[in-house]
Short mmCIF file of C-alpha atoms in Angstrom, two decimals:
data_model
loop_
_atom_site.label_atom_id
_atom_site.label_comp_id
_atom_site.label_asym_id
_atom_site.label_seq_id
_atom_site.Cartn_x
_atom_site.Cartn_y
_atom_site.Cartn_z
CA MET A 1 -15.80 -30.47 3.09
CA THR A 2 -17.04 -27.93 5.65
CA ALA A 3 -15.76 -24.38 5.53
CA PRO A 4 -13.26 -23.46 8.27
CA LYS A 5 -14.66 -21.56 11.21
CA PRO A 6 -13.85 -17.84 11.44
CA VAL A 7 -11.51 -16.95 14.30
CA LEU A 8 -12.03 -14.93 17.47
CA LEU A 9 -8.55 -14.08 18.77
CA THR A 10 -7.77 -12.83 22.28
CA VAL A 11 -4.38 -11.69 23.57
CA ASP A 12 -3.48 -10.93 27.20
CA ASP A 13 -0.13 -11.35 28.97
CA ASP A 14 -1.85 -12.50 32.17
CA PRO A 15 -2.46 -16.25 31.65
CA SER A 16 -5.42 -16.34 34.03
CA VAL A 17 -7.14 -13.45 32.24
CA SER A 18 -6.30 -14.95 28.86
CA ARG A 19 -7.87 -18.26 29.83
CA ALA A 20 -10.93 -16.51 31.28
CA VAL A 21 -11.57 -14.53 28.08
CA ALA A 22 -11.12 -17.63 25.92
CA ARG A 23 -13.40 -19.63 28.24
CA ASP A 24 -16.21 -17.07 28.05
CA LEU A 25 -15.89 -16.77 24.27
CA ARG A 26 -15.83 -20.54 23.78
CA ARG A 27 -18.93 -20.99 25.93
CA LYS A 28 -21.05 -18.72 23.73
CA TYR A 29 -19.36 -18.86 20.32
CA GLY A 30 -17.44 -22.15 20.23
CA GLU A 31 -19.81 -23.89 17.84
CA GLY A 32 -19.57 -21.31 15.08
CA TYR A 33 -16.10 -19.84 15.66
CA ARG A 34 -12.60 -21.02 16.46
CA ILE A 35 -11.23 -19.39 19.63
CA VAL A 36 -7.49 -18.61 19.53
CA ARG A 37 -5.66 -17.13 22.50
CA ALA A 38 -2.17 -15.69 22.84
CA GLU A 39 -0.18 -14.24 25.73
CA SER A 40 1.85 -11.59 23.87
CA GLY A 41 1.37 -9.27 20.93
CA GLU A 42 4.23 -10.90 19.03
CA SER A 43 2.81 -14.41 19.35
CA ALA A 44 -0.65 -13.12 18.42
CA LEU A 45 0.73 -11.53 15.23
CA ASP A 46 2.46 -14.82 14.37
CA ALA A 47 -0.86 -16.61 14.83
CA LEU A 48 -2.62 -14.10 12.57
CA ARG A 49 -0.05 -14.58 9.81
CA GLU A 50 -0.50 -18.36 9.97
CA ILE A 51 -4.28 -17.93 9.82
CA ALA A 52 -3.90 -15.66 6.79
CA LEU A 53 -1.66 -18.18 5.02
CA ARG A 54 -4.29 -20.87 5.48
CA GLY A 55 -6.86 -18.55 3.92
CA ASP A 56 -9.06 -18.43 7.04
CA GLN A 57 -10.90 -15.36 8.31
CA VAL A 58 -10.60 -13.46 11.59
CA ALA A 59 -13.82 -11.87 12.82
CA VAL A 60 -12.89 -10.20 16.13
CA LEU A 61 -9.63 -9.25 17.88
CA LEU A 62 -9.61 -8.63 21.65
CA ALA A 63 -6.38 -7.23 23.10
CA ASP A 64 -5.40 -6.17 26.60
CA HIS A 65 -4.05 -2.63 26.67
CA ARG A 66 -1.28 -3.03 29.25
CA MET A 67 1.10 -5.67 27.87
CA PRO A 68 4.91 -5.55 28.10
CA GLY A 69 6.87 -5.31 24.86
CA MET A 70 3.87 -4.54 22.67
CA SER A 71 0.78 -2.81 24.00
CA GLY A 72 -2.70 -3.80 22.92
CA LEU A 73 -2.93 -0.60 20.90
CA GLU A 74 0.31 -1.40 19.03
CA PHE A 75 -0.88 -4.97 18.42
CA LEU A 76 -4.23 -3.88 17.00
CA GLU A 77 -2.56 -1.36 14.72
CA GLN A 78 -0.21 -3.98 13.27
CA ALA A 79 -3.00 -6.58 13.10
CA MET A 80 -4.90 -4.24 10.76
CA ASP A 81 -2.28 -4.90 8.09
CA VAL A 82 -3.06 -8.64 8.24
CA PHE A 83 -6.84 -8.58 8.74
CA PRO A 84 -8.15 -5.06 8.04
CA HIS A 85 -11.81 -6.12 8.28
CA ALA A 86 -11.57 -7.80 11.70
CA ARG A 87 -13.45 -5.95 14.44
CA ARG A 88 -11.13 -4.58 17.15
CA VAL A 89 -11.73 -4.52 20.92
CA LEU A 90 -9.37 -3.13 23.57
CA LEU A 91 -9.56 -4.51 27.12
CA THR A 92 -8.79 -1.72 29.58
CA ALA A 93 -8.87 -0.90 33.26
CA TYR A 94 -10.86 2.10 34.48
CA ALA A 95 -7.63 4.13 34.56
CA ASP A 96 -7.02 3.53 30.84
CA THR A 97 -10.10 5.05 29.28
CA ASP A 98 -8.02 7.86 27.78
CA ALA A 99 -5.95 5.22 25.96
CA ALA A 100 -9.12 3.63 24.67
CA ILE A 101 -10.31 6.95 23.27
CA GLU A 102 -6.92 7.42 21.60
CA ALA A 103 -7.23 3.93 20.12
CA ILE A 104 -10.50 4.87 18.48
CA ASN A 105 -8.56 7.45 16.46
CA VAL A 106 -5.38 5.45 15.85
CA VAL A 107 -6.70 1.99 14.92
CA ASP A 108 -10.37 2.69 14.22
CA LEU A 109 -11.23 0.85 17.43
CA ASP A 110 -14.70 -0.67 17.36
CA HIS A 111 -15.18 -0.98 21.13
CA TYR A 112 -13.37 -0.95 24.44
CA LEU A 113 -14.27 -3.17 27.38
CA LEU A 114 -13.57 -2.36 30.99
CA LYS A 115 -12.17 -5.19 33.10
CA PRO A 116 -13.68 -7.09 34.78
CA TRP A 117 -16.56 -7.74 32.37
CA ASP A 118 -18.59 -10.07 34.63
CA PRO A 119 -21.22 -11.11 34.05
CA PRO A 120 -20.38 -11.81 30.38
CA GLU A 121 -24.08 -12.17 29.53
CA GLU A 122 -24.50 -8.45 30.23
CA LYS A 123 -21.13 -6.86 29.46
CA LEU A 124 -19.29 -9.11 26.96
CA TYR A 125 -21.72 -11.07 24.80
CA PRO A 126 -23.89 -8.13 23.65
CA VAL A 127 -20.74 -6.34 22.45
CA ILE A 128 -19.40 -9.39 20.59
CA ASP A 129 -22.83 -10.13 19.12
CA ALA A 130 -23.02 -6.62 17.63
CA LEU A 131 -19.47 -6.80 16.26
CA LEU A 132 -20.07 -10.21 14.68
CA GLU A 133 -23.25 -8.97 13.06
CA SER A 134 -21.36 -5.99 11.65
CA TRP A 135 -18.51 -8.23 10.45
CA ARG A 136 -20.84 -10.70 8.75
CA GLY A 137 -22.65 -7.86 7.00
CA ALA A 138 -19.49 -6.36 5.55
CA ASP A 139 -18.64 -6.84 1.89
CA LEU A 140 -15.65 -9.11 2.44
CA ARG A 141 -13.64 -10.38 -0.48
CA PRO A 142 -13.56 -14.20 -0.28
CA VAL A 143 -10.20 -15.63 0.69
CA THR A 144 -9.12 -18.60 -1.43
CA GLU A 145 -6.20 -20.98 -1.14
CA THR A 146 -4.14 -19.68 -4.04
CA LYS A 147 -0.58 -20.89 -4.64
CA VAL A 148 1.99 -19.05 -6.71
CA ILE A 149 5.01 -20.98 -8.02
CA ALA A 150 7.69 -18.51 -9.03
CA GLY A 151 11.27 -18.29 -10.20
CA ARG A 152 13.84 -17.05 -7.72
CA TRP A 153 15.43 -14.59 -10.15
CA ALA A 154 12.59 -14.01 -12.62
CA SER A 155 11.58 -10.39 -13.11
CA ARG A 156 7.94 -11.27 -13.88
CA SER A 157 7.74 -13.27 -10.64
CA SER A 158 8.97 -10.22 -8.74
CA GLU A 159 6.41 -7.99 -10.48
CA MET A 160 3.61 -10.44 -9.66
CA ARG A 161 4.58 -10.61 -6.00
CA GLU A 162 4.57 -6.83 -5.81
CA PHE A 163 1.15 -6.68 -7.47
CA LEU A 164 -0.35 -9.27 -5.11
CA ALA A 165 1.16 -7.70 -2.00
CA ARG A 166 0.18 -4.12 -2.84
CA ASN A 167 -3.40 -5.20 -3.57
CA ARG A 168 -3.54 -7.18 -0.31
CA LEU A 169 -4.48 -10.40 -2.08
CA ALA A 170 -4.20 -13.71 -0.21
CA TYR A 171 -1.70 -16.20 -1.66
CA ARG A 172 1.05 -18.65 -0.74
CA TRP A 173 4.43 -18.21 -2.39
CA PHE A 174 6.61 -21.13 -3.50
CA LEU A 175 9.96 -21.01 -5.28
CA ALA A 176 10.31 -23.50 -8.11
CA ASP A 177 13.86 -24.45 -7.07
CA GLU A 178 12.76 -25.53 -3.58
CA PRO A 179 11.25 -28.98 -2.87
CA GLU A 180 7.62 -27.98 -2.26
CA GLY A 181 7.58 -25.58 -5.20
CA ALA A 182 9.10 -28.22 -7.49
CA ARG A 183 6.51 -30.78 -6.32
CA LEU A 184 3.61 -28.39 -6.99
CA LEU A 185 5.03 -27.49 -10.41
CA ALA A 186 5.33 -31.17 -11.37
CA ALA A 187 1.82 -31.88 -10.09
CA ALA A 188 0.55 -29.06 -12.30
CA GLY A 189 2.26 -30.62 -15.30
CA ARG A 190 4.45 -27.60 -15.89
CA ASP A 191 8.17 -26.84 -15.87
CA ASP A 192 10.23 -23.80 -15.00
CA ARG A 193 9.95 -22.45 -18.55
CA THR A 194 6.32 -21.46 -17.83
CA LEU A 195 6.85 -19.55 -14.57
CA PRO A 196 5.15 -18.00 -12.77
CA VAL A 197 2.26 -20.45 -12.38
CA VAL A 198 -0.80 -19.72 -10.24
CA VAL A 199 -2.65 -22.74 -8.85
CA CYS A 200 -6.21 -21.56 -8.20
CA ALA A 201 -8.45 -22.74 -5.39
CA ASP A 202 -10.44 -24.95 -7.77
CA GLY A 203 -7.28 -26.58 -9.13
CA SER A 204 -7.20 -24.65 -12.40
CA LEU A 205 -4.03 -22.93 -13.53
CA LEU A 206 -3.07 -19.42 -14.60
CA VAL A 207 0.21 -19.63 -16.51
CA ASP A 208 2.20 -16.40 -16.51
CA PRO A 209 -1.01 -14.37 -16.08
CA THR A 210 -1.27 -10.66 -16.74
CA ASP A 211 -2.13 -8.29 -13.89
CA THR A 212 -5.64 -7.99 -15.30
CA GLU A 213 -6.11 -11.77 -15.27
CA LEU A 214 -4.89 -11.88 -11.68
CA ALA A 215 -7.20 -9.03 -10.68
CA GLU A 216 -10.21 -10.71 -12.28
CA TYR A 217 -9.43 -14.03 -10.60
CA PHE A 218 -9.21 -12.38 -7.18
CA GLY A 219 -12.41 -10.40 -7.72
CA LEU A 220 -10.99 -6.91 -8.18
CA GLY A 221 -12.98 -4.57 -10.40
CA THR A 222 -11.34 -4.17 -13.80
CA THR A 223 -14.23 -2.82 -15.89
CA PRO A 224 -16.26 0.35 -15.19
CA THR A 225 -19.93 -0.38 -14.53
CA GLU A 226 -21.15 2.80 -16.28
CA ASP A 227 -20.28 4.79 -19.36
CA PHE A 228 -20.69 8.23 -17.78
CA TYR A 229 -19.77 9.60 -14.34
CA ASP A 230 -19.70 12.93 -12.60
CA LEU A 231 -16.01 12.52 -11.84
CA VAL A 232 -13.19 10.29 -13.08
CA VAL A 233 -10.06 10.19 -10.91
CA VAL A 234 -6.99 8.88 -12.75
CA GLY A 235 -4.47 7.43 -10.29
CA GLY A 236 -4.89 5.81 -6.89
CA GLY A 237 -2.15 7.37 -4.77
CA PRO A 238 -2.87 9.64 -1.78
CA ALA A 239 -4.15 12.46 -4.01
CA GLY A 240 -6.40 10.15 -6.02
CA LEU A 241 -7.74 8.39 -2.94
CA GLY A 242 -8.37 11.75 -1.28
CA ALA A 243 -10.28 12.91 -4.35
CA ALA A 244 -12.30 9.68 -4.48
CA VAL A 245 -13.25 9.92 -0.80
CA TYR A 246 -14.34 13.55 -1.01
CA GLY A 247 -15.97 13.21 -4.41
CA ALA A 248 -18.08 10.20 -3.44
CA SER A 249 -18.90 11.54 0.04
CA GLU A 250 -20.21 14.75 -1.54
CA GLY A 251 -22.58 12.96 -3.87
CA LEU A 252 -20.59 12.83 -7.09
CA ARG A 253 -20.76 9.59 -9.09
CA THR A 254 -17.05 8.88 -8.80
CA VAL A 255 -14.81 6.24 -10.38
CA LEU A 256 -11.10 5.88 -9.60
CA VAL A 257 -8.95 4.26 -12.28
CA GLU A 258 -5.63 2.78 -11.15
CA ARG A 259 -3.02 0.98 -13.25
CA THR A 260 -1.50 -1.26 -10.55
CA ALA A 261 -2.66 -0.80 -6.95
CA THR A 262 -4.02 1.95 -4.73
CA GLY A 263 -1.48 3.75 -2.59
CA GLY A 264 1.03 4.92 -5.18
CA GLN A 265 4.61 5.38 -4.00
CA ALA A 266 3.33 6.17 -0.50
CA GLY A 267 1.63 2.76 -0.45
CA GLN A 268 5.06 1.13 -0.74
CA SER A 269 6.42 2.94 2.31
CA SER A 270 7.12 0.74 5.31
CA ARG A 271 6.49 3.55 7.81
CA ILE A 272 5.21 7.11 7.50
CA GLU A 273 5.81 8.89 10.79
CA ASN A 274 5.06 12.54 10.00
CA TYR A 275 1.47 12.13 8.75
CA LEU A 276 -0.98 14.12 10.84
CA GLY A 277 -2.96 12.08 13.34
CA PHE A 278 -0.64 9.06 13.50
CA PRO A 279 1.87 9.79 16.28
CA ASP A 280 3.13 6.19 16.25
CA GLY A 281 3.45 6.15 12.45
CA VAL A 282 1.48 4.20 9.88
CA SER A 283 2.58 1.94 7.04
CA GLY A 284 1.82 3.10 3.54
CA THR A 285 -0.12 -0.10 2.90
CA GLN A 286 -2.27 0.46 5.96
CA LEU A 287 -2.97 4.09 5.09
CA ALA A 288 -3.87 3.20 1.50
CA GLU A 289 -6.15 0.35 2.60
CA ARG A 290 -8.01 2.59 5.05
CA ALA A 291 -8.49 5.20 2.34
CA ARG A 292 -9.63 2.59 -0.19
CA ARG A 293 -12.21 1.21 2.25
CA GLN A 294 -13.35 4.73 3.04
CA ALA A 295 -13.82 5.59 -0.63
CA VAL A 296 -15.78 2.39 -1.26
CA LYS A 297 -17.92 3.04 1.82
CA PHE A 298 -19.03 6.37 0.34
CA GLY A 299 -19.85 4.75 -2.99
CA ALA A 300 -16.77 5.38 -5.13
CA GLU A 301 -16.08 2.74 -7.77
CA LEU A 302 -12.52 1.41 -8.07
CA VAL A 303 -11.18 0.04 -11.36
CA THR A 304 -7.72 -1.56 -11.42
CA THR A 305 -5.20 -2.72 -14.05
CA ARG A 306 -6.43 -0.25 -16.64
CA ASP A 307 -3.97 1.91 -18.56
CA VAL A 308 -5.23 5.39 -19.42
CA VAL A 309 -3.69 6.55 -22.70
CA GLY A 310 -5.50 9.79 -23.42
CA ILE A 311 -8.19 12.32 -22.57
CA GLU A 312 -10.46 14.14 -24.99
CA VAL A 313 -13.02 16.93 -24.92
CA ASP A 314 -16.40 16.00 -26.34
CA GLY A 315 -18.63 19.03 -25.84
CA PRO A 316 -19.38 19.27 -22.10
CA ALA A 317 -18.00 15.75 -21.51
CA ARG A 318 -14.42 14.84 -20.67
CA VAL A 319 -13.48 11.43 -22.11
CA VAL A 320 -10.87 9.03 -20.71
CA ARG A 321 -9.47 6.54 -23.24
CA PHE A 322 -7.98 3.17 -22.22
CA ALA A 323 -5.21 1.23 -23.92
CA ASP A 324 -7.62 -1.49 -25.04
CA GLY A 325 -9.71 1.01 -27.00
CA ALA A 326 -12.51 1.35 -24.43
CA SER A 327 -13.41 4.69 -22.86
CA ILE A 328 -15.53 6.35 -20.20
CA ALA A 329 -16.75 9.92 -19.93
CA ALA A 330 -17.49 12.35 -17.12
CA HIS A 331 -18.30 15.94 -16.35
CA ALA A 332 -14.79 16.39 -14.87
CA ILE A 333 -11.44 14.60 -14.51
CA ILE A 334 -8.83 14.77 -11.76
CA LEU A 335 -5.32 13.73 -12.79
CA ALA A 336 -3.54 12.13 -9.82
CA THR A 337 -1.10 9.82 -11.57
CA GLY A 338 1.78 10.69 -9.27
CA VAL A 339 5.37 9.95 -10.20
CA ALA A 340 7.53 6.92 -10.88
CA TYR A 341 11.05 6.28 -9.66
CA ARG A 342 13.53 7.34 -12.33
CA ARG A 343 15.34 4.44 -14.00
CA HIS A 344 19.02 4.19 -13.16
CA PRO A 345 21.29 5.06 -16.11
CA ALA A 346 24.41 3.10 -15.05
CA PRO A 347 25.42 0.20 -17.34
CA GLY A 348 23.91 -3.13 -16.31
CA VAL A 349 21.66 -1.83 -13.53
CA ASP A 350 18.34 -1.93 -15.34
CA ASP A 351 19.23 -5.30 -16.88
CA PHE A 352 18.72 -6.83 -13.42
CA ALA A 353 15.37 -5.17 -12.65
CA GLY A 354 13.36 -7.70 -10.65
CA ARG A 355 16.43 -9.94 -10.39
CA GLY A 356 18.23 -8.21 -7.56
CA VAL A 357 17.57 -4.62 -8.59
CA PHE A 358 14.30 -3.18 -7.28
CA TYR A 359 12.62 0.20 -7.76
CA GLY A 360 10.86 0.55 -4.41
CA SER A 361 9.59 -2.92 -3.38
CA ALA A 362 11.37 -2.85 -0.01
CA THR A 363 8.46 -4.31 1.94
CA THR A 364 7.89 -7.27 -0.36
CA GLU A 365 11.57 -8.18 -0.77
CA ALA A 366 12.70 -7.60 2.81
CA VAL A 367 12.58 -11.21 3.99
CA ALA A 368 14.76 -12.29 1.05
CA CYS A 369 17.44 -9.90 2.38
CA SER A 370 17.90 -11.84 5.63
CA ASP A 371 21.52 -11.79 6.78
CA ARG A 372 22.73 -10.12 3.59
CA ASP A 373 24.57 -6.91 2.73
CA ILE A 374 22.26 -4.66 0.74
CA TYR A 375 22.43 -1.21 -0.83
CA VAL A 376 19.83 1.57 -1.02
CA VAL A 377 20.32 4.44 -3.48
CA GLY A 378 18.63 7.77 -2.80
CA GLY A 379 18.52 10.58 -0.26
CA ALA A 380 14.81 11.33 0.14
CA ASN A 381 12.37 10.02 2.74
CA SER A 382 11.39 6.99 0.67
CA ALA A 383 15.00 5.77 0.70
CA GLY A 384 15.39 6.41 4.42
CA GLN A 385 12.16 4.61 5.28
CA ALA A 386 13.21 1.65 3.14
CA ALA A 387 16.63 1.50 4.80
CA MET A 388 15.09 1.49 8.27
CA TYR A 389 12.67 -1.28 7.31
CA LEU A 390 15.28 -3.44 5.57
CA SER A 391 17.63 -3.13 8.55
CA ARG A 392 15.31 -5.46 10.49
CA TRP A 393 16.43 -8.34 8.25
CA ALA A 394 19.69 -7.43 6.52
CA ARG A 395 23.14 -7.89 8.00
CA SER A 396 24.03 -4.40 6.78
CA VAL A 397 22.32 -1.61 4.86
CA THR A 398 24.36 0.99 2.98
CA ILE A 399 22.67 4.17 1.78
CA VAL A 400 24.42 5.56 -1.30
CA VAL A 401 23.81 9.24 -1.97
CA ARG A 402 25.56 11.68 -4.32
CA ALA A 403 25.07 14.66 -2.00
CA GLN A 404 27.41 15.47 0.87
CA SER A 405 24.80 14.37 3.40
CA LEU A 406 21.15 13.49 3.81
CA GLU A 407 20.30 16.89 5.27
CA ALA A 408 19.15 18.52 2.03
CA SER A 409 16.45 16.02 1.08
CA MET A 410 15.45 13.86 4.06
CA SER A 411 13.30 14.71 7.09
CA HIS A 412 15.23 15.40 10.28
CA TYR A 413 13.43 12.74 12.33
CA LEU A 414 14.42 10.06 9.79
CA ILE A 415 18.07 11.17 9.69
CA ARG A 416 18.24 10.80 13.48
CA GLN A 417 16.81 7.29 13.30
CA ILE A 418 19.37 6.30 10.67
CA GLU A 419 22.25 7.73 12.72
CA GLN A 420 21.15 5.68 15.72
CA ASN A 421 20.77 2.42 13.75
CA PRO A 422 23.98 0.35 13.94
CA THR A 423 23.00 -1.70 10.87
CA ILE A 424 22.87 1.33 8.55
CA ARG A 425 25.75 3.37 7.20
CA VAL A 426 25.70 6.25 4.75
CA ARG A 427 28.16 6.64 1.87
CA ALA A 428 27.91 10.26 0.83
CA CYS A 429 29.39 11.77 -2.34
CA THR A 430 29.08 8.36 -4.00
CA GLU A 431 27.10 6.90 -6.88
CA VAL A 432 26.50 3.51 -8.50
CA VAL A 433 28.18 3.33 -11.91
CA GLY A 434 27.76 -0.32 -12.85
CA ALA A 435 26.16 -3.67 -12.03
CA GLU A 436 27.17 -7.23 -12.88
CA GLY A 437 25.99 -10.78 -12.34
CA ASP A 438 25.24 -14.13 -13.90
CA GLY A 439 21.47 -14.22 -14.36
CA HIS A 440 20.92 -12.00 -11.33
CA LEU A 441 22.67 -9.16 -9.52
CA GLU A 442 25.91 -10.20 -7.78
CA ARG A 443 28.00 -7.04 -7.53
CA ILE A 444 27.87 -3.28 -8.08
CA THR A 445 30.56 -0.69 -8.75
CA LEU A 446 30.64 2.51 -6.70
CA ARG A 447 32.43 5.73 -7.64
CA SER A 448 33.25 8.44 -5.14
CA VAL A 449 33.30 12.14 -5.95
CA ASP A 450 37.10 12.08 -6.25
CA GLY A 451 36.92 9.40 -8.95
CA GLU A 452 37.85 6.31 -6.92
CA HIS A 453 36.06 3.09 -7.91
CA GLU A 454 35.13 0.17 -5.67
CA THR A 455 33.32 -3.06 -6.56
CA VAL A 456 31.24 -4.60 -3.76
CA GLU A 457 29.38 -7.90 -3.54
CA THR A 458 25.60 -7.64 -3.16
CA GLY A 459 22.52 -9.39 -4.43
CA HIS A 460 20.05 -6.63 -3.56
CA LEU A 461 20.02 -3.03 -4.78
CA PHE A 462 17.00 -0.82 -3.99
CA LEU A 463 16.63 2.38 -6.01
CA PHE A 464 14.82 5.56 -4.96
CA ILE A 465 16.37 8.09 -7.30
CA GLY A 466 13.90 10.84 -7.95
CA ALA A 467 10.50 11.51 -9.37
CA GLN A 468 9.46 11.17 -12.99
CA PRO A 469 5.84 12.14 -13.78
CA ARG A 470 3.62 9.76 -15.74
CA THR A 471 2.32 12.29 -18.24
CA ASP A 472 3.57 11.21 -21.68
CA TRP A 473 0.06 10.04 -22.57
CA LEU A 474 -1.57 13.43 -22.06
CA GLY A 475 -0.77 14.91 -25.46
CA GLU A 476 -0.21 18.57 -26.29
CA ASP A 477 -3.51 19.97 -25.00
CA VAL A 478 -2.43 19.64 -21.34
CA VAL A 479 0.40 22.08 -20.66
CA ARG A 480 3.41 20.62 -18.81
CA ASP A 481 6.73 22.04 -17.69
CA ARG A 482 10.07 20.93 -19.12
CA HIS A 483 10.21 18.03 -16.66
CA GLY A 484 6.77 16.73 -17.62
CA PHE A 485 4.85 17.95 -14.57
CA VAL A 486 1.35 19.33 -15.21
CA VAL A 487 1.03 23.11 -14.98
CA SER A 488 -2.14 24.37 -13.33
CA GLY A 489 -3.99 27.43 -12.05
CA GLN A 490 -2.40 30.84 -12.20
CA ASP A 491 0.89 29.34 -13.42
CA LEU A 492 -0.86 28.85 -16.79
CA THR A 493 -1.33 32.56 -17.33
CA VAL A 494 1.49 34.69 -18.70
CA ASP A 495 1.08 38.46 -18.29
CA GLY A 496 -2.64 37.89 -17.77
CA ALA A 497 -3.04 35.91 -21.01
CA ARG A 498 -4.91 32.64 -20.78
CA PRO A 499 -3.33 29.37 -21.92
CA ARG A 500 -3.50 28.31 -25.54
CA GLY A 501 -6.70 26.53 -26.43
CA TRP A 502 -8.51 27.78 -23.32
CA THR A 503 -12.23 27.93 -24.09
CA ALA A 504 -13.85 28.94 -20.80
CA ASP A 505 -14.97 32.53 -20.17
CA ARG A 506 -13.02 32.71 -16.90
CA PRO A 507 -9.45 32.17 -15.69
CA PRO A 508 -8.38 28.63 -14.66
CA HIS A 509 -9.21 27.51 -11.14
CA HIS A 510 -6.29 26.89 -8.78
CA LEU A 511 -5.66 23.19 -9.64
CA GLU A 512 -7.23 23.29 -13.11
CA THR A 513 -5.10 22.36 -16.09
CA SER A 514 -5.09 24.03 -19.52
CA VAL A 515 -8.16 21.92 -20.39
CA PRO A 516 -11.25 23.26 -18.57
CA GLY A 517 -12.76 20.60 -16.32
CA VAL A 518 -9.52 18.65 -16.03
CA PHE A 519 -7.70 19.15 -12.72
CA ALA A 520 -4.33 17.98 -11.36
CA ALA A 521 -3.55 16.99 -7.76
CA GLY A 522 -0.57 15.59 -5.92
CA ASP A 523 2.92 14.84 -7.14
CA VAL A 524 2.02 14.99 -10.85
CA ARG A 525 1.38 18.73 -10.52
CA ALA A 526 4.22 21.16 -11.10
CA ASP A 527 5.64 22.69 -7.91
CA SER A 528 3.66 20.39 -5.59
CA ALA A 529 5.02 19.74 -2.12
CA LYS A 530 5.75 16.01 -2.74
CA ARG A 531 4.37 14.98 0.66
CA VAL A 532 1.53 12.59 1.50
CA ALA A 533 -0.42 15.13 3.54
CA SER A 534 -0.31 17.80 0.83
CA ALA A 535 -1.32 15.25 -1.83
CA VAL A 536 -4.39 14.22 0.18
CA GLY A 537 -5.22 17.88 0.72
CA GLU A 538 -4.94 18.66 -2.99
CA GLY A 539 -7.19 15.71 -3.81
CA ALA A 540 -9.86 17.12 -1.50
CA MET A 541 -9.34 20.66 -2.81
CA ALA A 542 -9.65 19.47 -6.40
CA VAL A 543 -13.13 18.10 -5.62
CA MET A 544 -14.16 21.49 -4.24
CA LEU A 545 -12.95 23.08 -7.48
CA VAL A 546 -14.83 20.47 -9.51
CA HIS A 547 -18.01 21.67 -7.82
CA ARG A 548 -17.15 25.24 -8.85
CA TYR A 549 -16.53 24.08 -12.40
CA LEU A 550 -19.84 22.22 -12.53
CA ALA A 551 -21.61 25.37 -11.35
CA GLN A 552 -19.83 27.53 -13.96
CA PRO A 553 -18.16 25.51 -16.72
#
């Protein structure tokens, strides 16, 4: 069986131009590549999703800039979420060169072509040849036809889907109670007591695999290649990715250790619109993937599905211990473990986690909310972004918040968007006090500030109820505040006295913890700004302070 041809996709709303581009591409590249053309950004995105489901590759995207409904720039930006490694070309008129320059910044544009490009032998083919050579030389993860058969209301199935989606792994999803899923499950010789079941490309099975088993099957790095590094970054959110990029780019042998997937809470955001340099917004997944690729480009090593359970001082080395008993050491450590959403205390709510109750997960569960009434709990930006995203599918979205309004905790631009969205309503001064259902969530009970109770029917409850740092594993040597956030820098000193156990002959650096050579960045740090931009900045700053520490331990 021959391998499928990689795709060259062109999109232009002018049918004659679209046919001309496809004709020129087919003439030169038709033998080795499949030429796909579309006449709108929406239809092109649909084509890309179908290509991704089949497990095929896209090598080059060519999009006309001036298209109604969705411009070429908007198309290329969204296409990056589906095929981040595809090379991107914008077709522009002479008057649109400013837009092309903007596109270089917004979507990492590889090239822009001025129309008309005749003769193609001089103006089109040399460009495509160079892009194809670059694409073929990239370290692309092979895409395999992997099928996942899952239970509709199984919490482990929900966790697996989240893991696969956040790590941008190619798979096809089948529910065991639907005909095709049932057929595949029977063909595999399994029943619904063994869900989820992964049918690998070679026909072998992974029955209820762990995240590590999934990561190894898909080719993600799960084991460090060395025993000693210059820098270990613990946590792959914006702060950790920022530290990995700057550490590796400045010559430090850097390894980033992440428990689930790069991106952290920000990576689960459907749209971040106040991040510098992205005036049209950027999805958390897209931002995390760009940062991951950037870190790898500079030589950082990424290790996933590893739980860090402790750090130790061994002379000049700082040792990171894993849950399986293994360890790695480094000259310095940056803690960037971020925060987790706080579990909801109301009776019954946590019993349905993954079965109608979701902590984050809005992007992966959105399609399942089609034409349904759903509830989002929380008043910060993450809740607002989720509500806006879910409103594309749901019949109604209700934001439940205990405060009198969203003003105290949500960005102004997001509040305005919510007010203008007819699908979303806000129930202020209200909280969820109970959840019920038979095997999965079916209804929740709301209580208003004046004590009135109301039970409403819903199968989907999304929770964004505050930040809880992941620091229980740090032990007593690393000073934390009463909420568990890591204390650093001058906050460690009281009346000029250095923190207990401090061994260095100098005061702590700005982001340094109570253990010399161990730094904290991002949301895990006490009194941090809890914003993506500040987390990235702290990751970069922590690397600068690591250099100072290495010069004067």
